[in-house]
Amino acid sequence: MKDYIDYYFSMMDKASAKLPQQSIMLSYEELIENPIAARAAIAQLCGLPVPTGPLPAIGDDRGCAEPYRAAMAAALSMPPDAALL
């Protein structure tokens, strides 16, 4: 799974570099921290006027994986076949 995620981010970086006028990179954290700026960036990318109305309430679940961090780190350090046992 980690290899797929690394590959995905690598492809996103390459697509963004090759098509800078047609792409935007926004992290989940950026969206949560400043949804107004994220909405403006997306509107500008699409050539649309930047909306000024209120935003819907969105949740903030950053940090929700914190209790699982040690287990994930241990699983990632296991040999690939050990997870199948």
mmCIF file of C-alpha atoms in Angstrom, residues 22-85:
data_model
loop_
_atom_site.group_PDB
_atom_site.id
_atom_site.type_symbol
_atom_site.label_atom_id
_atom_site.label_comp_id
_atom_site.label_asym_id
_atom_site.label_seq_id
_atom_site.Cartn_x
_atom_site.Cartn_y
_atom_site.Cartn_z
ATOM 1 C CA GLN A 22 -4.323 23.037 -15.627
ATOM 2 C CA SER A 23 -3.554 21.717 -12.155
ATOM 3 C CA ILE A 24 -3.501 22.706 -8.536
ATOM 4 C CA MET A 25 -2.078 20.894 -5.554
ATOM 5 C CA LEU A 26 -4.036 21.298 -2.339
ATOM 6 C CA SER A 27 -3.453 19.176 0.712
ATOM 7 C CA TYR A 28 -6.229 18.176 3.051
ATOM 8 C CA GLU A 29 -4.573 20.295 5.713
ATOM 9 C CA GLU A 30 -4.575 23.372 3.446
ATOM 10 C CA LEU A 31 -8.241 22.860 2.687
ATOM 11 C CA ILE A 32 -9.158 22.546 6.360
ATOM 12 C CA GLU A 33 -6.926 25.409 7.532
ATOM 13 C CA ASN A 34 -8.095 27.907 4.932
ATOM 14 C CA PRO A 35 -11.141 26.759 2.962
ATOM 15 C CA ILE A 36 -11.776 30.262 1.588
ATOM 16 C CA ALA A 37 -8.314 30.376 -0.004
ATOM 17 C CA ALA A 38 -8.746 26.826 -1.322
ATOM 18 C CA ARG A 39 -12.099 27.714 -2.881
ATOM 19 C CA ALA A 40 -10.583 30.831 -4.476
ATOM 20 C CA ALA A 41 -7.644 28.861 -5.899
ATOM 21 C CA ILE A 42 -9.976 26.246 -7.398
ATOM 22 C CA ALA A 43 -12.262 28.898 -8.902
ATOM 23 C CA GLN A 44 -9.291 30.689 -10.442
ATOM 24 C CA LEU A 45 -7.970 27.430 -11.879
ATOM 25 C CA CYS A 46 -11.349 26.830 -13.519
ATOM 26 C CA GLY A 47 -11.612 30.406 -14.803
ATOM 27 C CA LEU A 48 -14.652 31.085 -12.640
ATOM 28 C CA PRO A 49 -15.414 34.094 -10.485
ATOM 29 C CA VAL A 50 -14.355 33.559 -6.888
ATOM 30 C CA PRO A 51 -17.483 32.880 -4.819
ATOM 31 C CA THR A 52 -18.058 35.133 -1.846
ATOM 32 C CA GLY A 53 -20.933 33.351 -0.132
ATOM 33 C CA PRO A 54 -20.648 31.348 3.056
ATOM 34 C CA LEU A 55 -18.939 27.993 3.062
ATOM 35 C CA PRO A 56 -20.613 24.843 4.341
ATOM 36 C CA ALA A 57 -19.377 23.654 7.704
ATOM 37 C CA ILE A 58 -16.702 21.034 7.206
ATOM 38 C CA GLY A 59 -15.276 18.765 9.846
ATOM 39 C CA ASP A 60 -11.693 18.706 10.985
ATOM 40 C CA ASP A 61 -10.403 15.233 11.663
ATOM 41 C CA ARG A 62 -6.700 16.053 11.477
ATOM 42 C CA GLY A 63 -4.841 13.982 14.011
ATOM 43 C CA CYS A 64 -7.485 11.254 14.207
ATOM 44 C CA ALA A 65 -4.885 8.610 13.296
ATOM 45 C CA GLU A 66 -2.594 9.585 16.185
ATOM 46 C CA PRO A 67 -3.642 6.620 18.385
ATOM 47 C CA TYR A 68 -2.716 4.233 15.553
ATOM 48 C CA ARG A 69 0.673 5.736 14.657
ATOM 49 C CA ALA A 70 2.744 3.221 16.646
ATOM 50 C CA ALA A 71 0.856 0.250 15.173
ATOM 51 C CA MET A 72 1.239 1.632 11.630
ATOM 52 C CA ALA A 73 4.973 2.216 12.131
ATOM 53 C CA ALA A 74 5.385 -1.342 13.437
ATOM 54 C CA ALA A 75 3.431 -2.777 10.504
ATOM 55 C CA LEU A 76 5.515 -0.834 7.998
ATOM 56 C CA SER A 77 8.725 -2.196 9.491
ATOM 57 C CA MET A 78 7.570 -5.817 9.136
ATOM 58 C CA PRO A 79 8.822 -7.910 6.244
ATOM 59 C CA PRO A 80 6.227 -7.832 3.427
ATOM 60 C CA ASP A 81 5.179 -11.475 3.887
ATOM 61 C CA ALA A 82 4.783 -11.187 7.677
ATOM 62 C CA ALA A 83 1.424 -9.411 7.264
ATOM 63 C CA LEU A 84 0.049 -12.495 5.506
ATOM 64 C CA LEU A 85 0.651 -14.822 8.460
#
